[in-house]
Each structure stands twice: as C-alpha cells, then as structure tokens.
Coordinates of C-alpha atoms in Angstrom, one line a residue:
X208 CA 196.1 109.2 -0.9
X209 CA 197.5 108.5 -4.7
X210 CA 199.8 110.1 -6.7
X211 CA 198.4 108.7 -10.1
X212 CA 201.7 109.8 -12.0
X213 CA 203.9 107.6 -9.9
X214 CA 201.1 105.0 -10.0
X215 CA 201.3 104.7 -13.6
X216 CA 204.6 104.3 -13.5
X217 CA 204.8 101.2 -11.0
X218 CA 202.0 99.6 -13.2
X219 CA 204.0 100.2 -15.7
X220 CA 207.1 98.1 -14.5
X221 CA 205.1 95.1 -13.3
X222 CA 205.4 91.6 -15.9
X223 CA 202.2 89.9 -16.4
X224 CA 200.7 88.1 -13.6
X225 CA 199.8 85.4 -16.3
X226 CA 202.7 82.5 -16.3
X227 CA 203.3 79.4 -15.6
X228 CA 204.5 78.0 -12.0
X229 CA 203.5 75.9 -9.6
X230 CA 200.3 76.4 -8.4
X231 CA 200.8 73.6 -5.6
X232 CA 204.0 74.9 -3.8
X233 CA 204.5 77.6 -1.5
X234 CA 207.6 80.3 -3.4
X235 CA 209.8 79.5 -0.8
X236 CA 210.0 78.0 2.6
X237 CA 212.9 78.2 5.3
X238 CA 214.0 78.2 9.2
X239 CA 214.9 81.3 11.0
X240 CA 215.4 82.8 14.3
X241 CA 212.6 85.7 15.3
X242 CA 211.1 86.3 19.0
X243 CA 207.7 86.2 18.5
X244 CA 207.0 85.1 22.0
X245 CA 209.6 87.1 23.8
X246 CA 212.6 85.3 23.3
X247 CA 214.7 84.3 20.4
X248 CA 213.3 80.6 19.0
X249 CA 213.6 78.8 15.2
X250 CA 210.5 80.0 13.8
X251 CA 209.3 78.5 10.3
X252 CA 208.5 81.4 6.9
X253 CA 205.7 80.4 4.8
X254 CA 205.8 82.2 1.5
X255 CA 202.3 81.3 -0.2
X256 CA 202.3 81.6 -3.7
X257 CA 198.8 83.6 -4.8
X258 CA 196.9 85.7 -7.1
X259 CA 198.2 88.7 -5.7
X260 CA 197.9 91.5 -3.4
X261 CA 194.2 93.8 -5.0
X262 CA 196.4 96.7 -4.7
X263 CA 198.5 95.3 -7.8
X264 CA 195.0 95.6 -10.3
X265 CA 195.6 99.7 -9.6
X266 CA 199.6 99.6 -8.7
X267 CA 201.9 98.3 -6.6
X268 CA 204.5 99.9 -4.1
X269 CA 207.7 101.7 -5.7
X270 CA 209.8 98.6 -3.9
X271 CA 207.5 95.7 -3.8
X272 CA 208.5 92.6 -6.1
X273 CA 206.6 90.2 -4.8
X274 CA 204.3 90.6 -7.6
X275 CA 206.7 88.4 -9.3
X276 CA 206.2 85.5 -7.4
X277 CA 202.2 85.5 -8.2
X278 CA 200.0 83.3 -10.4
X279 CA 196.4 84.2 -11.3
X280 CA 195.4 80.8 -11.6
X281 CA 195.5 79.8 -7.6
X282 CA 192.9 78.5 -6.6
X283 CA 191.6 77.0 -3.3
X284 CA 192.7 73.4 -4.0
X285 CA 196.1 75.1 -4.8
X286 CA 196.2 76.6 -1.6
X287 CA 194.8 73.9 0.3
X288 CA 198.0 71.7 -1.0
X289 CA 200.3 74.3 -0.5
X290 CA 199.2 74.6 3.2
X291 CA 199.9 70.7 3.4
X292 CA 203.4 71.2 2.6
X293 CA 203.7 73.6 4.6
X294 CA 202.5 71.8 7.5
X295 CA 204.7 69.2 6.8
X296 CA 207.9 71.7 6.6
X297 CA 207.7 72.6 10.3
X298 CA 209.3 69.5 11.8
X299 CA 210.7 71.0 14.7
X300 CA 209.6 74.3 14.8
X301 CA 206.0 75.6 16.7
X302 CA 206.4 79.7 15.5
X303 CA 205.3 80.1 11.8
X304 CA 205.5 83.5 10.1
X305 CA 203.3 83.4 7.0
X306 CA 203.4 85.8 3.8
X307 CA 201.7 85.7 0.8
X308 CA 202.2 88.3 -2.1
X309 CA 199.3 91.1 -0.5
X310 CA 197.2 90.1 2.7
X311 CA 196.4 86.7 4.5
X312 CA 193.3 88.6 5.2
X313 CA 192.3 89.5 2.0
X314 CA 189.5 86.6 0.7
X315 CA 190.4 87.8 -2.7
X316 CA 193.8 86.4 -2.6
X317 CA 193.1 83.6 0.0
X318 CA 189.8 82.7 -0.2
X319 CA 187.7 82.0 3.4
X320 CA 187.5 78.2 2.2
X321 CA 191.7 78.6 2.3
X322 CA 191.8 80.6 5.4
X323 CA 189.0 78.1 7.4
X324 CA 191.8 74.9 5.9
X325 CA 194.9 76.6 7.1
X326 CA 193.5 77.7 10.4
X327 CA 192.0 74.1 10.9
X328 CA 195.1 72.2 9.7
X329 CA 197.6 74.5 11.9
X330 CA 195.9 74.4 15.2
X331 CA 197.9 71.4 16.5
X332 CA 200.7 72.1 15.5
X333 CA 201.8 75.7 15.4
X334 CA 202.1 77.6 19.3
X335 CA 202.7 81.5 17.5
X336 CA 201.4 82.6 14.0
X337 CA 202.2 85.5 12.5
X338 CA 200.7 86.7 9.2
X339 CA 200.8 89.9 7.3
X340 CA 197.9 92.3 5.9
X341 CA 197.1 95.5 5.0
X342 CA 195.0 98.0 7.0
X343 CA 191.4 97.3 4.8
X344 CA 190.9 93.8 6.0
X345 CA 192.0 94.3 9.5
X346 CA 188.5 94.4 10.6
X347 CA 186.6 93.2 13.4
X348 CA 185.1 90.1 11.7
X349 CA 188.1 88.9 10.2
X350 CA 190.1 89.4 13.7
X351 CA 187.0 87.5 15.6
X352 CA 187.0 84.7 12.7
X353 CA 190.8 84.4 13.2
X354 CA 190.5 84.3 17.0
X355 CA 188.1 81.6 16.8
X356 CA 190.8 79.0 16.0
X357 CA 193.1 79.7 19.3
X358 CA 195.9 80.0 17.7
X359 CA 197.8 83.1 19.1
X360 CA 198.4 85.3 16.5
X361 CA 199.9 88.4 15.7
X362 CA 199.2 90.5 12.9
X363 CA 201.7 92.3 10.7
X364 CA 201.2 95.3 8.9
X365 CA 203.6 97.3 6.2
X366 CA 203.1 101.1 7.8
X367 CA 206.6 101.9 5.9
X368 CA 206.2 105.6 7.2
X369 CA 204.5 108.1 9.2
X370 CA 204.2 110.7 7.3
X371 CA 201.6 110.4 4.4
X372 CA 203.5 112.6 2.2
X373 CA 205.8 109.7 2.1
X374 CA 203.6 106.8 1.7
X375 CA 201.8 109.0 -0.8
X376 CA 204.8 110.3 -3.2
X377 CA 207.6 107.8 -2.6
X378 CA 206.0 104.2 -1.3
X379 CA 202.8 104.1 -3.5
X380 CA 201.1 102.1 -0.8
X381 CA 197.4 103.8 -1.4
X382 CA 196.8 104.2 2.5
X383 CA 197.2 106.7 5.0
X384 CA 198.7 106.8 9.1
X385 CA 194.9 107.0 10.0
X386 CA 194.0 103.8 8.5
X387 CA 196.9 102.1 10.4
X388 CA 195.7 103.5 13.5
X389 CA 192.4 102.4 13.5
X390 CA 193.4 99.1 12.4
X391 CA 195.9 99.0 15.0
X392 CA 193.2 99.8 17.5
X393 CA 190.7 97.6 16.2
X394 CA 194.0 94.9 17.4
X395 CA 193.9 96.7 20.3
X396 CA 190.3 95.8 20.8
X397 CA 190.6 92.5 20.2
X398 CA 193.5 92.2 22.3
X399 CA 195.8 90.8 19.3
X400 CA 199.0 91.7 19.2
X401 CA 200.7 93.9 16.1
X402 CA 204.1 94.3 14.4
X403 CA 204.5 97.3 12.1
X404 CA 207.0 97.2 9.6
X405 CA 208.7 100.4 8.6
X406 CA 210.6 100.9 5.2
X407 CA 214.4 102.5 5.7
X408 CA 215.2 105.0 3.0
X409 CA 211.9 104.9 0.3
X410 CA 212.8 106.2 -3.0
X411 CA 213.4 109.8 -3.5
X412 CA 214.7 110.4 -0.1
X413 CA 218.3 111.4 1.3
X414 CA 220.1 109.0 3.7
X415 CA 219.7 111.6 6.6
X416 CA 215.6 112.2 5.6
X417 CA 215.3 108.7 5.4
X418 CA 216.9 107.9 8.8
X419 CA 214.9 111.0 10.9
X420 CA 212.0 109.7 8.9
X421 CA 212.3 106.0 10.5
X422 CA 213.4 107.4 14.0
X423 CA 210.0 110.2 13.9
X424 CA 207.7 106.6 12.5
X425 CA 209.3 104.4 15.5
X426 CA 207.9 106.8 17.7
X427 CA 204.8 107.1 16.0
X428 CA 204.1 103.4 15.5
X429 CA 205.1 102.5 19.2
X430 CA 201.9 103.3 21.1
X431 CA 200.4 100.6 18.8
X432 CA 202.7 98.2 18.4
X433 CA 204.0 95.1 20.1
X434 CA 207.0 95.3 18.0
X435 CA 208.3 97.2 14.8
X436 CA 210.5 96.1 12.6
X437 CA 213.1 98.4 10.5
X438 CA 213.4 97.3 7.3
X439 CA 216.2 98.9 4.9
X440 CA 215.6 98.9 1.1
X441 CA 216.4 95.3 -0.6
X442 CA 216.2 95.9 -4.2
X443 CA 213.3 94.2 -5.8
X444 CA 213.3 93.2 -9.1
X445 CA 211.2 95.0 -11.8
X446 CA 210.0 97.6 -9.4
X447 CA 211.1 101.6 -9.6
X448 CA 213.4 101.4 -7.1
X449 CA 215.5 98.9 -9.2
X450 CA 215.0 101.2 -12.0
X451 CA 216.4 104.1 -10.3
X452 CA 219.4 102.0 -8.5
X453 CA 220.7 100.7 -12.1
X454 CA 220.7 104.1 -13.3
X455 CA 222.7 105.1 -10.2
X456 CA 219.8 107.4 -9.2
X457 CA 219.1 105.3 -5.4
X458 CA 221.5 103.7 -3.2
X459 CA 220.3 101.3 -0.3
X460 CA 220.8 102.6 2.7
X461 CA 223.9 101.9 4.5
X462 CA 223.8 99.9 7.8
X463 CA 225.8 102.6 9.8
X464 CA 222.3 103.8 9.4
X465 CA 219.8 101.2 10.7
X466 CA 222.3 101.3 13.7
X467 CA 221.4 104.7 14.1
X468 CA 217.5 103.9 13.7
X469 CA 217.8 101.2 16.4
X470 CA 219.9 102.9 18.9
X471 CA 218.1 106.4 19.3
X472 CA 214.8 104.3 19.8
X473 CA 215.5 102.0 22.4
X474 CA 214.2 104.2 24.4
X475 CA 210.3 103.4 23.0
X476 CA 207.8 100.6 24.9
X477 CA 207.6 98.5 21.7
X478 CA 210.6 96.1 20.9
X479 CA 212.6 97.6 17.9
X480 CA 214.0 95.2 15.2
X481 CA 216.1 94.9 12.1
X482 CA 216.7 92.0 10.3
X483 CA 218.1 93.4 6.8
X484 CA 217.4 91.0 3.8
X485 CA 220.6 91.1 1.8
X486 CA 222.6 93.1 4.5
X487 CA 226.3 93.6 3.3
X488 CA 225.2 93.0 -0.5
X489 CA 224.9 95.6 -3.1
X490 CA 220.8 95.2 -3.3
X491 CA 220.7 95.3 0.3
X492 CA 222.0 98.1 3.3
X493 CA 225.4 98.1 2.9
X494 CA 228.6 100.2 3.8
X495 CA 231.5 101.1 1.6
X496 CA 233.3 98.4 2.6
X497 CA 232.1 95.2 3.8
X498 CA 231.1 94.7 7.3
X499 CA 229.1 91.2 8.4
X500 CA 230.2 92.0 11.8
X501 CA 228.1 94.9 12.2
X502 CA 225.1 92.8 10.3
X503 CA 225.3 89.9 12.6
X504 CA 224.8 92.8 15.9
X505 CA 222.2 94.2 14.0
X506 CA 220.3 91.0 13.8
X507 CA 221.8 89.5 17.7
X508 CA 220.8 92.6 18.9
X509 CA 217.5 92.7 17.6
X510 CA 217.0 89.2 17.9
X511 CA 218.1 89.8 22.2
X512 CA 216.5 93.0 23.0
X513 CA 220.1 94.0 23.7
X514 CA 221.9 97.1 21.9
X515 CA 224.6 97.1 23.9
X516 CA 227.4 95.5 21.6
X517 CA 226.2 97.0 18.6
X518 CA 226.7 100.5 20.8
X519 CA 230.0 99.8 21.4
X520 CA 230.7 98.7 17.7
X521 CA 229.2 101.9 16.3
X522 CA 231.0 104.3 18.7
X523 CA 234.4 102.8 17.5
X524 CA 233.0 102.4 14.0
X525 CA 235.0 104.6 11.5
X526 CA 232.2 106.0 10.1
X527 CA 233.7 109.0 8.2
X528 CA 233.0 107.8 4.8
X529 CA 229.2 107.4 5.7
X530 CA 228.9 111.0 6.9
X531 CA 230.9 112.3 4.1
X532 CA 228.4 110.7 1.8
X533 CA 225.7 112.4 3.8
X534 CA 226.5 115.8 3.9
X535 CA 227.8 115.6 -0.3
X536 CA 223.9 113.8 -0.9
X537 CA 222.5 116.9 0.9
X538 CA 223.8 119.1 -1.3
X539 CA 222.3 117.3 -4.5
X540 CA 219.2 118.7 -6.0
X541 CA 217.9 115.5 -6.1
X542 CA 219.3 112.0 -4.7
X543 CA 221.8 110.4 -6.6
X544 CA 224.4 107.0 -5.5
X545 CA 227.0 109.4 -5.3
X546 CA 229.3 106.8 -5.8
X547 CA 227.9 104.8 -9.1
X548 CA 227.2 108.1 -10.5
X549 CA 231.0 109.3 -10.2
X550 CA 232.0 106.1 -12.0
X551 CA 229.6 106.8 -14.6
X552 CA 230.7 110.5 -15.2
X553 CA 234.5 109.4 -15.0
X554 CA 233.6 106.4 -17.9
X555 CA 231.7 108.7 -20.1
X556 CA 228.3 107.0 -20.1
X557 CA 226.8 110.3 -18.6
X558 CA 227.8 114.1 -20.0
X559 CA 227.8 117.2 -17.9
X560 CA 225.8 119.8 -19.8

C-alpha cells in the first residue's frame, strides 16, 4: 500500500507545518457554479484552514499542496470562528462545498466539538453540503452522527485511480480501491450520496496511460458513485510533481484530453465532471496554444450534463499537435515535457551523453 522510497521523498518536499497565519480565517472562500442537487446553482467553497490531513505525519500525495495552507496551532475556538465567517459568507447561496487540508471527518483535524458547531450553526441556512474525506473515517458512526443534523449531504472522496499500482507508486495516497469500496458502500448503506474524484495524468505516467487510466477508473468508480469528477493535474507548490514539471520531467495534461475522458464516458450511470483548476494556464491542463473556448465547454458541459457542443468542438478540433506529442512521449523511456525539455537541450542547460 506504500512505496516508502517515494514516501520519503514527498516528506521530504513538504515546509514546516509550524508558521504563522491566521488561525481565525478560513484560506480562502468564493462563489461558484456546481450541480449538487441536479442542476447548475451558485454554490459557496469553504476552504478551512487546519492542522492538516494525519496522512501528512507519514507523507503526503506526490501532487497535494494543501499542506501549505495548514497551521498546527488550530484549535476548536479557531474553528468555531472560522465557521462563523463562513456562515456569514453565504449571503445568497444555500449549496456549500467544504474542504479542509485532509478530512472533515477526521476528529484529529476537526475535532467533534468543531464538527457538532458547524453542523449546528449550518442547519438553517445551508439546503446541500458537501464535504470531503478520506476512506478511514467514512464509517458508520461518523455517517449516522452527520445524518443526525438533516442536512443533506454528500460526501467526497479523492479515489484518484483505480488501479492500486497507481495510487501506490505515483499518487502516494496510502490506500487501496478496496477501501474506497467499502466506504462507498457503507454511503450506500446509509443512503448518502458520494462524489469520487479521480486525478488526470499522476506523475510518472504518459498522456495516453494517463487518459485510458481515467476512462478504465470512471467505469470503475461509477457503480458507487453519484458523480465523479475528473480532475487534471494543477501544479501544487512544493510537492514532487512541481519538482519534476520545473525540471521539464511532467507536463499537465492537455485538455484535448479531459475531452476525451468525458466523452467516451458518457455512457456510465454516474454524472461525469471536469472543472479544471487553472485550465488554459501552464500549471494547469493546457494545449499548445491557448484555447478558453474549449475550457468554458468543458466546465458548461459538465456543469449541464450535456456533451454535445464540446463533441462537436473536439471533432473539428485540430488536434494534430496533441497526438503528435503522444505518439513521440510513447517512445520515451521515461516521461518527459517534450516540449520544455527540447528548449533545454537547444539552450545548453542539459548535455546529451
């Protein structure tokens, strides 16, 4: 379930969780469109600021940053004022999506005193909750005690793949598939409803594994899942995957790409959604030349259940840089950003042997 080598080296890129912030403030807190309740409405995301996700005292994932974000000293009268502002954010929104640096389950990170306030201090104002944790605490105490409040509530969880071999030696996420399926039937159970989020192109991965690897985890996660979301790479600072993308060893996947993903699974039960953080930027999916057209149908189309325009745009697309770079990556011992390393040979700063 670990590769210790590439553990160690995660740990190895992560700052000290000791600084100073603002313990009373969420990280960040914005409006957005999502369709948590079957439709497209403004929805409110809650970033809390905590002590951080209990898989960061072992390692972290090979692309997660939020471990930047944390402070050790939260406590639950942080929390409890952080909540407050967050309840007075959502003016005219009743959908609030909620993350925190690990799980909202977790009472290591928010404590049950926390939980009990939030749950309390949301129930009269927020119709749809969402919140995000991993597979340990998705248990059946935690799902009754979350219940018990009425707020209807679905529960996220980062599956990122499939196939254990890459959660194992290219995620670092210390889990398994099983472990995502019984806590996805322990939802079940319960009768709450569950979005799995899949990563697009881990580390270590060509564009083409990394696309028939989201298409095979789609199918995979569906049976489970209410919805699944797509996420392409965004480039995180001090993780390994910013390590290896400034020394043009990873490119983010391109969004010719998460088309692909998205069109050859409409076909699933489960709603199927990309909403790419930094789409069209060089951190983010991007295509050789810019293209917010083709971001703003990814999102519409997720957003409207309705692939229809983004079919029509990818059939016309002139896609024959992106399968050029495809087929030359598959030739590659290992992957490369074709592109960034070209400059770098053509400016000297790496030598052929």
């Amino acid at each position: 379930m670990i590769n210790r080598e590439l553990a160690a080296e995660v740990k190895s890129l992560m700052p000290s969780r000791e600084r100073e912030t603002d313990r009373n403030s969420p990280v960040s807190m914005w409006n957005e469109m999502d369709r948590l309740r079957g439709k497209p409405e403004p929805t409110t995301v809650v970033i809390f600021r905590t002590r951080g996700c209990s898989w960061y005292d072992f390692s972290s994932c090979s692309m997660c940053g939020y471990f930047n974000d944390v402070n050790t000293n939260v406590g639950m009268e942080n929390l409890k004022a952080q909540i407050d502002k967050a309840y007075d954010f959502m003016e005219n929104t009743k959908i609030l999506k909620i993350f925190t640096s690990g799980s909202f389950l977790d009472r290591r990170e928010v404590p049950k005193e926390s939980f009990d306030y939030f749950m309390k201090r949301m129930s009269d104002k927020v119709e749809k909750l969402l919140v995000e944790s991993r597979t340990e605490y998705v248990t059946e105490t935690t799902i009754k005690d979350m219940k018990s409040y009425g707020i209807d509530t679905r529960i996220a969880i980062g599956v990122e793949s499939s196939n254990d071999y890459v959660v194992k030696n290219k995620v670092n996420k210390g889990t398994n598939f099983s472990k995502f399926i019984n806590a996805a039937k322990t939802l079940q159970k319960e009768k709450v409803e569950l979005r799995s989020y899949l990563l697009l192109k881990p580390p270590f991965m060509s564009e083409e594994e990394a696309v028939i690897d989201a298409i095979k985890s789609v199918r995979d996660c569906a049976p489970y899942s209410t919805d699944i979301s797509v996420n392409p790479m965004n480039i995180q600072k001090n993780t390994l995957v910013e390590k290896l993308w400034k020394r043009g060893e990873y490119r983010p996947p391109w969004l010719w790409s998460v088309a692909r993903v998205l069109l050859e699974t409409g076909d699933v039960e489960a709603d199927v959604l990309s909403y790419p953080t930094g789409g069209d930027r060089e951190r983010g999916a991007h295509n050789d030349d810019r293209d917010q057209e083709l971001v703003k149908l990814i999102f519409n189309s997720s957003l409207n259940q309705d692939f229809r325009e983004l079919q029509e745009y990818y059939e016309r697309g002139e896609k024959t840089k992106y399968f050029s770079h495809i087929r030359n990556e598959n030739r590659l011992p290992v992957q490369y950003d074709i592109d960034s390393f070209i400059r770098k040979i053509t400016s000297g700063s790496v030598k052929i042997q």
